[in-house]
Structures are given as C-alpha cells and as structure tokens.
Short mmCIF file of C-alpha atoms and ligand atoms in Angstrom, two decimals:
data_model
loop_
_atom_site.label_atom_id
_atom_site.label_comp_id
_atom_site.label_asym_id
_atom_site.label_seq_id
_atom_site.Cartn_x
_atom_site.Cartn_y
_atom_site.Cartn_z
CA MET A 123 0.00 0.00 0.00
CA ASP A 124 1.32 3.46 -0.90
CA THR A 125 2.04 5.70 2.01
CA VAL A 126 2.03 9.44 1.61
CA LYS A 127 2.94 12.19 4.03
CA GLN A 128 0.11 14.63 4.65
CA GLN A 129 -0.18 17.52 7.03
CA SER A 130 -3.31 17.78 9.10
CA ALA A 131 -4.83 21.17 9.86
CA ASP A 132 -3.00 21.00 13.15
CA GLY A 133 0.40 20.32 11.63
CA LEU A 134 0.49 16.67 12.67
CA THR A 135 1.94 14.23 10.20
CA GLN A 136 -0.22 11.73 8.44
CA SER A 137 1.94 8.93 7.11
CA LEU A 138 -0.80 6.83 5.59
CA ASN A 139 -2.89 7.36 2.51
CA VAL A 140 -6.03 7.33 4.62
CA GLU A 141 -8.42 8.38 1.88
CA LYS A 142 -7.28 5.43 -0.22
CA ILE A 143 -7.41 3.07 2.75
CA ARG A 144 -10.99 4.14 3.51
CA GLN A 145 -12.08 2.87 0.11
CA ASP A 146 -11.11 -0.63 1.26
CA PHE A 147 -13.81 -0.49 3.96
CA PRO A 148 -17.27 -0.42 2.33
CA ILE A 149 -19.13 0.41 5.55
CA LEU A 150 -17.19 3.64 6.03
CA SER A 151 -18.99 5.25 3.12
CA ARG A 152 -22.48 4.68 4.53
CA GLU A 153 -24.59 7.39 6.07
CA VAL A 154 -26.51 7.49 9.33
CA TYR A 155 -29.43 9.90 9.77
CA GLY A 156 -28.50 11.43 6.41
CA MET A 157 -24.94 12.25 7.50
CA PRO A 158 -21.66 10.54 6.71
CA LEU A 159 -20.94 7.98 9.43
CA VAL A 160 -18.10 8.82 11.82
CA TYR A 161 -17.21 5.47 13.32
CA LEU A 162 -15.29 5.92 16.59
CA ASP A 163 -16.15 2.67 18.35
CA ASN A 164 -13.16 0.65 17.22
CA ALA A 165 -12.33 -0.67 20.67
CA ALA A 166 -15.69 -2.46 20.63
CA THR A 167 -15.20 -3.82 17.14
CA THR A 168 -13.34 -2.75 14.03
CA GLN A 169 -14.72 -2.54 10.51
CA LYS A 170 -13.64 -5.07 7.88
CA PRO A 171 -11.74 -4.40 4.67
CA LYS A 172 -12.94 -5.88 1.39
CA ALA A 173 -10.02 -8.31 1.49
CA VAL A 174 -11.61 -9.97 4.53
CA LEU A 175 -15.18 -9.85 3.21
CA ASP A 176 -14.05 -11.31 -0.12
CA ARG A 177 -12.02 -14.07 1.52
CA VAL A 178 -14.98 -15.17 3.65
CA ALA A 179 -17.41 -15.05 0.70
CA TYR A 180 -14.95 -16.95 -1.53
CA PHE A 181 -14.49 -19.60 1.14
CA TYR A 182 -18.25 -20.20 1.44
CA ASN A 183 -18.76 -20.01 -2.33
CA GLN A 184 -15.89 -22.19 -3.46
CA ILE A 185 -14.08 -24.12 -0.74
CA ASN A 186 -16.34 -24.99 2.16
CA GLY A 187 -15.97 -28.52 3.54
CA ASN A 188 -15.54 -29.53 7.17
CA ILE A 189 -11.89 -29.64 8.17
CA HIS A 190 -9.59 -32.43 9.36
CA ARG A 191 -11.99 -35.30 8.81
CA GLY A 192 -12.75 -35.62 5.12
CA VAL A 193 -10.90 -37.35 2.32
CA HIS A 194 -12.60 -35.23 -0.33
CA LYS A 195 -11.14 -32.23 -2.12
CA LEU A 196 -13.21 -29.54 -0.37
CA SER A 197 -12.35 -30.85 3.06
CA GLU A 198 -8.70 -31.05 2.10
CA GLU A 199 -8.67 -27.47 0.78
CA SER A 200 -10.58 -26.15 3.79
CA THR A 201 -8.12 -27.85 6.12
CA GLN A 202 -5.23 -26.37 4.18
CA GLU A 203 -6.74 -22.85 4.44
CA TYR A 204 -7.34 -23.30 8.17
CA GLU A 205 -3.81 -24.46 8.85
CA ASN A 206 -2.41 -21.71 6.60
CA ALA A 207 -4.34 -19.22 8.73
CA ARG A 208 -2.68 -20.65 11.83
CA GLU A 209 0.71 -20.03 10.23
CA VAL A 210 -0.29 -16.42 9.38
CA VAL A 211 -1.24 -15.87 13.05
CA ARG A 212 1.97 -17.53 14.25
CA ASN A 213 4.00 -15.24 12.05
CA PHE A 214 2.00 -12.12 13.02
CA ILE A 215 2.59 -12.58 16.76
CA ASN A 216 5.96 -14.30 16.24
CA ALA A 217 5.10 -17.47 18.13
CA ARG A 218 7.74 -20.18 17.94
CA LYS A 219 5.41 -22.89 16.61
CA THR A 220 1.95 -23.19 15.07
CA SER A 221 1.19 -25.79 17.76
CA GLU A 222 1.21 -22.88 20.22
CA VAL A 223 -1.62 -21.10 18.35
CA VAL A 224 -5.05 -22.30 19.51
CA PHE A 225 -8.08 -20.98 17.66
CA THR A 226 -11.01 -20.01 19.88
CA SER A 227 -14.12 -17.88 19.40
CA GLY A 228 -12.46 -14.75 20.82
CA THR A 229 -10.55 -13.22 23.72
CA THR A 230 -13.23 -14.17 26.23
CA ALA A 231 -13.10 -17.82 25.20
CA SER A 232 -9.29 -17.75 25.17
CA ILE A 233 -9.09 -16.45 28.74
CA ASN A 234 -11.76 -18.87 29.94
CA LEU A 235 -9.84 -21.70 28.31
CA ALA A 236 -6.60 -20.64 29.99
CA ALA A 237 -8.22 -20.07 33.39
CA TYR A 238 -9.93 -23.45 33.33
CA SER A 239 -7.25 -25.63 31.79
CA PHE A 240 -4.31 -24.04 33.60
CA GLY A 241 -6.27 -23.65 36.81
CA GLU A 242 -7.37 -27.29 36.93
CA VAL A 243 -3.75 -28.39 37.03
CA PHE A 244 -1.86 -25.60 38.77
CA VAL A 245 -4.23 -23.73 41.11
CA HIS A 246 -5.22 -25.26 44.44
CA SER A 247 -6.83 -24.26 47.72
CA GLY A 248 -4.97 -21.34 49.31
CA ASP A 249 -3.28 -20.28 46.06
CA GLU A 250 -3.48 -16.80 44.60
CA VAL A 251 -4.16 -15.26 41.20
CA VAL A 252 -3.20 -11.64 40.46
CA VAL A 253 -5.16 -9.44 38.05
CA SER A 254 -5.05 -5.67 37.65
CA GLU A 255 -7.71 -3.16 38.63
CA MET A 256 -8.11 -2.08 35.00
CA GLU A 257 -9.03 -5.48 33.53
CA HIS A 258 -11.99 -6.07 31.25
CA HIS A 259 -14.58 -8.33 32.92
CA SER A 260 -13.32 -11.06 30.58
CA ASN A 261 -10.02 -11.02 32.43
CA ILE A 262 -11.57 -10.92 35.90
CA VAL A 263 -14.57 -13.23 36.00
CA PRO A 264 -12.93 -16.40 34.58
CA TRP A 265 -10.25 -16.09 37.30
CA GLN A 266 -12.88 -15.39 39.94
CA LEU A 267 -14.77 -18.52 38.90
CA LEU A 268 -11.53 -20.49 39.10
CA CYS A 269 -10.73 -19.08 42.55
CA GLU A 270 -14.21 -19.95 43.82
CA ARG A 271 -13.95 -23.47 42.43
CA LYS A 272 -10.55 -24.06 43.95
CA GLY A 273 -10.71 -22.06 47.17
CA ALA A 274 -8.01 -19.71 45.88
CA SER A 275 -8.02 -15.92 46.17
CA LEU A 276 -7.82 -13.05 43.71
CA LYS A 277 -5.35 -10.24 44.40
CA ILE A 278 -5.53 -6.88 42.67
CA LEU A 279 -2.76 -4.72 41.27
CA PRO A 280 -4.17 -1.17 41.46
CA PHE A 281 -3.77 1.74 39.05
CA ARG A 282 -3.14 5.41 39.73
CA ASP A 283 -5.66 8.12 38.87
CA ASP A 284 -3.80 8.94 35.66
CA GLY A 285 -4.43 5.36 34.49
CA GLN A 286 -0.97 3.90 35.03
CA LEU A 287 -0.60 0.58 36.80
CA CYS A 288 1.21 0.71 40.16
CA ILE A 289 4.00 -1.51 38.90
CA ASP A 290 6.04 -0.65 42.00
CA GLN A 291 3.43 -2.56 44.05
CA LEU A 292 3.58 -5.73 41.94
CA GLU A 293 6.53 -7.35 43.68
CA GLY A 294 4.84 -6.85 47.06
CA LEU A 295 1.71 -8.68 45.87
CA LEU A 296 3.57 -11.82 44.86
CA THR A 297 3.92 -14.71 47.28
CA PRO A 298 4.96 -18.36 46.93
CA ARG A 299 1.20 -19.06 46.50
CA THR A 300 0.86 -16.80 43.43
CA LYS A 301 0.16 -19.13 40.50
CA ILE A 302 -0.49 -16.74 37.62
CA ILE A 303 -0.77 -13.03 36.76
CA ALA A 304 -3.36 -11.90 34.19
CA VAL A 305 -3.03 -8.39 32.83
CA THR A 306 -4.20 -6.40 29.86
CA GLN A 307 -1.72 -4.99 27.39
CA VAL A 308 -3.93 -1.99 26.61
CA SER A 309 -6.86 -0.81 28.73
CA ASN A 310 -10.03 -0.63 26.66
CA THR A 311 -11.36 2.17 28.89
CA LEU A 312 -8.30 4.24 29.79
CA GLY A 313 -6.21 3.56 26.70
CA THR A 314 -3.15 2.91 28.86
CA VAL A 315 -0.46 0.80 27.24
CA ASN A 316 0.88 -1.31 30.09
CA PRO A 317 4.54 -2.32 30.37
CA VAL A 318 3.73 -6.00 29.91
CA LYS A 319 7.30 -6.97 29.15
CA GLU A 320 8.38 -5.51 32.48
CA ILE A 321 5.49 -7.25 34.27
CA VAL A 322 6.52 -10.58 32.71
CA ARG A 323 10.14 -10.02 33.75
CA ILE A 324 9.15 -9.38 37.38
CA ALA A 325 6.76 -12.35 37.38
CA HIS A 326 9.31 -14.71 35.86
CA ASN A 327 11.86 -13.70 38.50
CA HIS A 328 9.39 -15.31 40.91
CA GLY A 329 8.70 -18.27 38.59
CA ILE A 330 5.14 -17.04 37.93
CA PRO A 331 3.58 -17.26 34.44
CA VAL A 332 1.70 -14.33 32.88
CA LEU A 333 -1.38 -14.20 30.67
CA VAL A 334 -1.57 -11.05 28.57
CA ASP A 335 -5.00 -9.93 27.37
CA GLY A 336 -4.14 -8.63 23.92
CA ALA A 337 -7.71 -7.77 22.83
CA GLN A 338 -6.79 -4.11 22.38
CA GLY A 339 -3.02 -4.52 22.29
CA VAL A 340 -2.76 -6.86 19.33
CA LYS A 341 -3.24 -4.06 16.82
CA HIS A 342 -1.10 -1.57 18.72
CA GLY A 343 2.40 -1.97 17.33
CA ASN A 344 4.11 -5.13 16.18
CA ILE A 345 3.40 -7.96 18.58
CA ASP A 346 6.18 -10.36 19.43
CA VAL A 347 5.07 -12.87 22.06
CA GLN A 348 8.59 -14.24 22.35
CA ASP A 349 10.01 -10.79 23.02
CA ILE A 350 7.27 -10.03 25.60
CA ASP A 351 7.94 -13.57 26.84
CA ALA A 352 4.24 -13.92 27.73
CA ASP A 353 3.19 -17.41 28.72
CA PHE A 354 -0.27 -16.83 27.25
CA TYR A 355 -1.56 -14.15 24.88
CA ALA A 356 -5.26 -13.81 24.03
CA PHE A 357 -6.95 -11.79 21.30
CA SER A 358 -10.09 -11.52 19.12
CA GLY A 359 -10.24 -11.40 15.34
CA HIS A 360 -13.00 -8.82 15.22
CA LYS A 361 -10.90 -6.18 16.99
CA ILE A 362 -8.14 -6.43 14.39
CA TYR A 363 -10.23 -6.00 11.22
CA GLY A 364 -11.14 -9.72 11.05
CA PRO A 365 -14.48 -11.52 11.40
CA THR A 366 -16.41 -12.04 14.62
CA GLY A 367 -16.42 -15.45 16.26
CA ILE A 368 -12.74 -16.16 15.85
CA GLY A 369 -9.92 -15.55 18.30
CA VAL A 370 -6.63 -16.92 19.46
CA LEU A 371 -5.02 -18.24 22.59
CA TYR A 372 -1.28 -18.35 22.21
CA GLY A 373 0.35 -20.48 24.88
CA LYS A 374 3.88 -21.65 25.42
CA GLU A 375 4.13 -25.29 24.53
CA ASN A 376 5.43 -26.35 27.94
CA TRP A 377 2.26 -24.99 29.61
CA LEU A 378 -0.21 -26.18 26.97
CA GLU A 379 1.25 -29.69 27.12
CA LYS A 380 0.62 -29.90 30.85
CA MET A 381 -2.88 -28.37 30.78
CA VAL A 382 -6.06 -30.46 30.66
CA PRO A 383 -8.55 -30.04 27.81
CA TRP A 384 -11.20 -27.39 28.23
CA GLN A 385 -14.00 -28.90 26.18
CA GLY A 386 -14.46 -32.46 24.98
CA GLY A 387 -15.68 -33.52 21.55
CA GLY A 388 -14.59 -34.22 18.02
CA ASP A 389 -11.12 -33.27 16.76
CA MET A 390 -9.56 -32.96 20.22
CA ILE A 391 -9.25 -36.72 20.71
CA ASN A 392 -6.77 -39.33 19.70
CA ARG A 393 -8.66 -42.50 20.69
CA VAL A 394 -12.03 -42.82 22.36
CA THR A 395 -13.25 -45.91 24.18
CA PHE A 396 -15.82 -46.08 26.95
CA ALA A 397 -13.02 -47.01 29.32
CA LYS A 398 -10.67 -44.14 28.43
CA THR A 399 -10.06 -41.33 25.97
CA THR A 400 -6.65 -40.08 24.90
CA PHE A 401 -6.22 -36.62 23.50
CA ASN A 402 -4.95 -35.18 20.25
CA GLU A 403 -1.65 -33.33 20.01
CA LEU A 404 -1.34 -29.54 20.30
CA PRO A 405 -3.08 -27.35 19.37
CA PHE A 406 -6.01 -29.66 18.52
CA LYS A 407 -6.32 -30.83 22.13
CA PHE A 408 -7.97 -27.45 22.80
CA GLU A 409 -10.11 -27.23 19.66
CA ALA A 410 -13.12 -29.47 20.30
CA GLY A 411 -15.84 -29.58 17.66
CA THR A 412 -16.03 -27.92 14.26
CA ALA A 413 -13.73 -24.93 14.42
CA ASN A 414 -14.58 -21.58 12.87
CA TYR A 415 -12.23 -22.37 9.99
CA ILE A 416 -13.76 -19.74 7.71
CA GLY A 417 -13.39 -17.15 10.45
CA ALA A 418 -9.76 -18.20 10.84
CA SER A 419 -9.18 -17.68 7.14
CA GLY A 420 -10.87 -14.28 7.37
CA LEU A 421 -8.62 -13.41 10.30
CA ALA A 422 -5.58 -14.38 8.23
CA ALA A 423 -6.80 -12.07 5.46
CA ALA A 424 -7.16 -9.27 8.03
CA LEU A 425 -3.64 -9.80 9.38
CA ASP A 426 -2.24 -9.87 5.83
CA TYR A 427 -4.10 -6.66 5.04
CA TYR A 428 -2.92 -4.95 8.23
CA THR A 429 0.65 -6.05 7.57
CA LYS A 430 0.46 -4.54 4.08
CA ILE A 431 -0.84 -1.23 5.47
CA GLY A 432 2.07 -1.30 7.90
CA VAL A 433 1.42 -1.91 11.59
CA SER A 434 4.01 0.65 12.72
CA ALA A 435 2.73 3.33 10.34
CA ALA A 436 -0.87 2.66 11.40
CA THR A 437 0.00 2.83 15.09
CA ALA A 438 2.01 6.04 14.65
CA TYR A 439 -0.84 7.65 12.73
CA GLU A 440 -3.39 6.59 15.37
CA SER A 441 -1.12 8.04 18.03
CA ASP A 442 -1.03 11.42 16.23
CA LEU A 443 -4.78 11.29 15.78
CA ILE A 444 -5.54 10.59 19.45
CA GLN A 445 -3.21 13.40 20.54
CA TYR A 446 -5.07 15.72 18.20
CA ALA A 447 -8.43 14.52 19.58
CA THR A 448 -7.24 14.92 23.16
CA ARG A 449 -6.03 18.46 22.55
CA LYS A 450 -9.16 19.52 20.66
CA LEU A 451 -11.51 18.04 23.25
CA SER A 452 -9.55 19.62 26.11
CA GLU A 453 -9.79 23.03 24.43
CA ILE A 454 -13.59 22.88 24.64
CA GLY A 455 -13.46 23.27 28.43
CA GLY A 456 -15.48 21.31 30.98
CA ILE A 457 -14.25 17.98 29.60
CA ARG A 458 -12.90 15.44 32.10
CA ILE A 459 -10.58 12.91 30.52
CA PHE A 460 -10.05 9.54 32.24
CA GLY A 461 -6.68 7.98 31.46
CA THR A 462 -3.82 10.36 30.82
CA ALA A 463 -0.86 7.97 30.92
CA PRO A 464 2.09 9.00 28.74
CA ASP A 465 1.83 5.80 26.70
CA LYS A 466 -1.70 5.51 25.33
CA ALA A 467 -3.41 3.71 22.47
CA ALA A 468 -6.04 5.49 20.36
CA ILE A 469 -8.74 5.43 23.05
CA ILE A 470 -10.13 8.43 24.91
CA SER A 471 -12.67 8.23 27.73
CA PHE A 472 -14.29 11.44 28.84
CA LEU A 473 -17.25 13.18 30.41
CA VAL A 474 -18.80 16.48 29.32
CA ASP A 475 -19.52 18.73 32.32
CA ASN A 476 -22.14 16.94 34.41
CA VAL A 477 -23.91 15.43 31.43
CA HIS A 478 -24.68 11.72 31.80
CA PRO A 479 -22.51 9.72 29.37
CA TYR A 480 -25.58 8.06 27.90
CA ASP A 481 -27.10 11.45 27.00
CA THR A 482 -23.85 12.53 25.37
CA GLY A 483 -23.67 9.28 23.43
CA MET A 484 -27.26 9.65 22.21
CA ILE A 485 -26.68 13.16 20.92
CA LEU A 486 -23.41 12.19 19.29
CA ASP A 487 -25.20 9.32 17.58
CA LYS A 488 -27.87 11.63 16.19
CA LEU A 489 -25.06 13.77 14.80
CA GLY A 490 -23.62 10.72 13.03
CA VAL A 491 -20.79 10.06 15.48
CA ALA A 492 -20.66 6.50 16.84
CA VAL A 493 -19.03 6.25 20.28
CA ARG A 494 -19.58 3.93 23.22
CA THR A 495 -20.93 4.91 26.61
CA GLY A 496 -21.12 3.17 29.95
CA ASN A 497 -18.67 1.05 31.90
CA HIS A 498 -17.06 -0.66 28.89
CA CYS A 499 -17.11 -4.00 30.76
CA THR A 500 -14.68 -2.52 33.28
CA GLN A 501 -16.86 -1.74 36.29
CA PRO A 502 -13.88 -1.62 38.69
CA VAL A 503 -12.34 1.16 36.55
CA ILE A 504 -15.57 3.15 36.70
CA ASP A 505 -15.78 2.52 40.47
CA HIS A 506 -12.20 3.76 40.84
CA TYR A 507 -13.34 7.22 39.75
CA GLY A 508 -16.73 7.07 41.49
CA ILE A 509 -18.62 7.87 38.28
CA ASP A 510 -21.49 6.27 36.34
CA GLY A 511 -19.53 5.61 33.19
CA THR A 512 -17.71 7.45 30.44
CA VAL A 513 -18.08 8.34 26.80
CA ARG A 514 -15.39 6.51 24.87
CA ALA A 515 -14.09 7.39 21.43
CA SER A 516 -11.71 4.79 20.01
CA LEU A 517 -9.91 5.43 16.75
CA ALA A 518 -8.44 3.32 13.98
CA PHE A 519 -6.07 4.08 11.10
CA TYR A 520 -9.03 4.66 8.77
CA ASN A 521 -10.28 7.58 10.86
CA THR A 522 -9.40 11.12 9.78
CA TYR A 523 -8.67 14.49 11.33
CA ASP A 524 -11.95 15.70 9.83
CA GLU A 525 -13.79 12.98 11.70
CA VAL A 526 -12.15 14.06 14.94
CA ASP A 527 -13.36 17.58 14.16
CA ARG A 528 -16.89 16.18 13.72
CA LEU A 529 -16.58 14.57 17.17
CA VAL A 530 -15.41 17.84 18.69
CA GLU A 531 -18.24 19.80 17.06
CA ALA A 532 -20.76 17.22 18.29
CA VAL A 533 -19.39 17.48 21.85
CA GLN A 534 -19.68 21.27 21.62
CA ARG A 535 -23.30 20.78 20.61
CA VAL A 536 -23.86 18.62 23.72
CA LYS A 537 -22.51 21.46 25.85
CA GLU A 538 -24.86 23.93 24.16
CA ILE A 539 -27.88 21.67 24.64
CA PHE A 540 -27.16 21.11 28.32
CA GLY A 541 -26.31 24.76 28.85
N1 PMP B 789 -10.34 -7.67 26.95
C1 PMP B 789 -10.34 -6.40 26.52
C2 PMP B 789 -9.26 -5.48 26.97
C3 PMP B 789 -11.34 -5.97 25.65
O1 PMP B 789 -11.34 -4.71 25.21
C4 PMP B 789 -12.34 -6.88 25.24
C5 PMP B 789 -13.47 -6.44 24.31
N2 PMP B 789 -14.01 -5.20 24.64
C6 PMP B 789 -12.27 -8.19 25.69
C7 PMP B 789 -11.26 -8.56 26.55
C8 PMP B 789 -13.28 -9.23 25.28
O2 PMP B 789 -13.19 -9.45 23.91
P1 PMP B 789 -14.30 -10.34 23.16
O3 PMP B 789 -15.63 -9.75 23.53
O4 PMP B 789 -13.97 -10.18 21.71
O5 PMP B 789 -14.15 -11.74 23.64
#
C-alpha cells in the first residue's frame, strides 16, 4: 500500500494514505441519519476491509468442507486454508510454533480456556491469582470462577488516577502461593499501554507465568510474544479487522502440554473408548468440535491486510490522531478525561460537564458520530473514579482528522444543549 505524508490542519503528520485506505472499507462510506458515518467505536469492534469480506465469501462459495476429517477435495482445501491461517497468526505474533496457536471464538473464550485448563492443574486451595484493577470483565470473571472453584483468592494490582498501573506494588503482591498473573496490554477504557514486558520479567523472577489480554493490544504496534515472553496471549479477530467469532489463545508449549482439555468432543481426541479417551496433540487438544475455519481464514486475510498497510505506520498515525483529539476536546473546556498515561493507544474516555454519558452518546449518535458509553465491561475502573460511566471514542487508522473535528463539534453541541 502506498504511504504518503500529509499535514493535518494542526500540523500533525499523516503517514498513511487514509483516503485510499478508507475505500477498502465499504461500511465507512455509509450514512446514518442522512450524514456521513463517523465510526469511533473501534475498541468495541473494528470494521472489515474488502479483502476480509471477499475471503470469507470466496471460502463459502468455493471451498467450504468440514476440516480435518474428510478425504474429499473440499475438506482437504478447507483444512489447508485453516492451517495456513494458523501459520499467518503464528507469524503475526511471532510465536515459535503453530502448535502454540489455539483458535477459539475470541478473547473471552481464550481467557476462559486458559483459566480453566491451567487452573485445573496448577491452582489449588490457598493459592493466589493476580489481576489488575483495569481489567476487562473477561479477564476478571474467569479467574474469579476459578478461585471460587478451587478455594483460591484473587489479588488486585491497582492503578493510579492517571491510568498507570502501580507496577512498584507488583513485587509486594507476589507470594509463593501466586500461580499466575493476568493483565491487559492496553486498557479498553483508559487507553493505557501497560509495560507487559516488564510485568513478565518481574513475574518470571518469581517463577510465575503471565497471561496477557491482547484484545486491544494486538493491533497496537508489532506484537512479538517471544520478546514479551508472555506465557499466554489472548486476542479476538473482530478487533483487528477480522471476522467475529474467531480468536486466538497463544500459549507456550510447555504450559499447553501440561494443561487439561477445556471442552471435549470431536477433533480434540486421539482415541475414544468407553473405558478411556486419549487426547490429540497440540493445538487440537484445545479445539473441540467444528472450528470456525472460515473465520480463521478471514482473520488471516485481516492480518495480511494490516501487515500490508504497515502496523508501525498505522499505530504512529493513530497516536497522532488521538493526541489531536485529546487536545481539541480539552480546548472545549469542561471535559474530564479519564486515562492520561504517557503511553496511550487510540482510546479516549471522557465526560462532558455533568452530562450523563448516555445522554452525550445519544446526541453524538444523532449527529452521526458513533461512540460507546457506559462502563465498557470494566466496572472496577468506573468505580475507581466514582462515576457512572464514560463516553469513549476509540480510533483506527481509517479515521481522519476531519472525523475528529466532527466529534469535537458534536461534543460542543452537547454542551450547548445542556447549557
Ligand atoms: N479484553 C479487553 C481489553 C477488551 O477490550 C475486550 C473487548 N471489549 C475483551 C477482553 C473481550 O473481547 P471479546 O468480547 O472479543 O471476547
């Protein structure tokens, strides 16, 4: 993809040909309420480029056969596409082996899988699991369920008011009973980019494995799970321009080998008798039933597309764009921003004066600007600030400075309406 340097009105550099990129995303040219759509809800889900839509349609139209079990041509080709997709994912996150890439239905399923299958073997009564205060419910509740089942306890690494984790308190939380740390790479509410590599280093000094929730982080910069040295890394296809219903759990082979299966069924077995069942090799041991092989292929198309755009260029552009948005929103006056860490992804949570976030969101919607309001599945974050929720704008590389201006104008309108 060509990249061009453009100057925004504010003098910030635009190193992507965004107008050209936007043409790859059919939905971006639709209107809502007679106005061009401004889609700023990318942390909830991203839009899909034609490359992904075409791949999925082609698969259903020309290739579809159930994987791994058939001798016929369609099954063989489908299997090949599915396993090719696994290799694309492996390469994208730089895992050592494809056997360490487990396909799931999304981040939530990946974390539940890890919590159950790791927890069954390694977590016992009196043990401890550490999560941070800024986790998505998906990275809290599965661990809570595990702790309740096992009689273990959940310990919390807090964050400061600016949205940075209190890393200096991590060491003090760890005990010989700490069995795993689960932490998000990027907060979906505060936008904070956490120092996950540093967290892993501290944890490993104590012999403790780390699960990184990469739902938001996977598209923020080039991901190298070996460099982070994460023991587990979870993400969803739909948040990185791929289809819904497909996700990944990366796990280091030495952990996955020792973990028990999560779900039983077809594909995950080696030999079944009524007396005993033996399990398939990695990663199939964790992929019971018909996998979302077409989703996996769509995800591979998304990762190929994103790689062609240039992950670094996209992240740099998003970073410029969020700085611009932050400055412009702050200039309005009366805007409270939640999450002001120095290292932030393209997510901004805010409140307008004393206006309820839901009211702000409704007005923004009527002005064609799609944002999210509420607790963003992070109730402890909202509780931290003692508020009802926030308005969250989350940007992607296909958003423009003009769209940020539309957001700012819409927020000004909210202020006018509420006096
Ligand atoms: N973790 C984080 C940080 C998220 O932002 C999300 C989605 N909002 C999830 C986990 C859950 O992802 P999914 O709903 O795709 O399973």
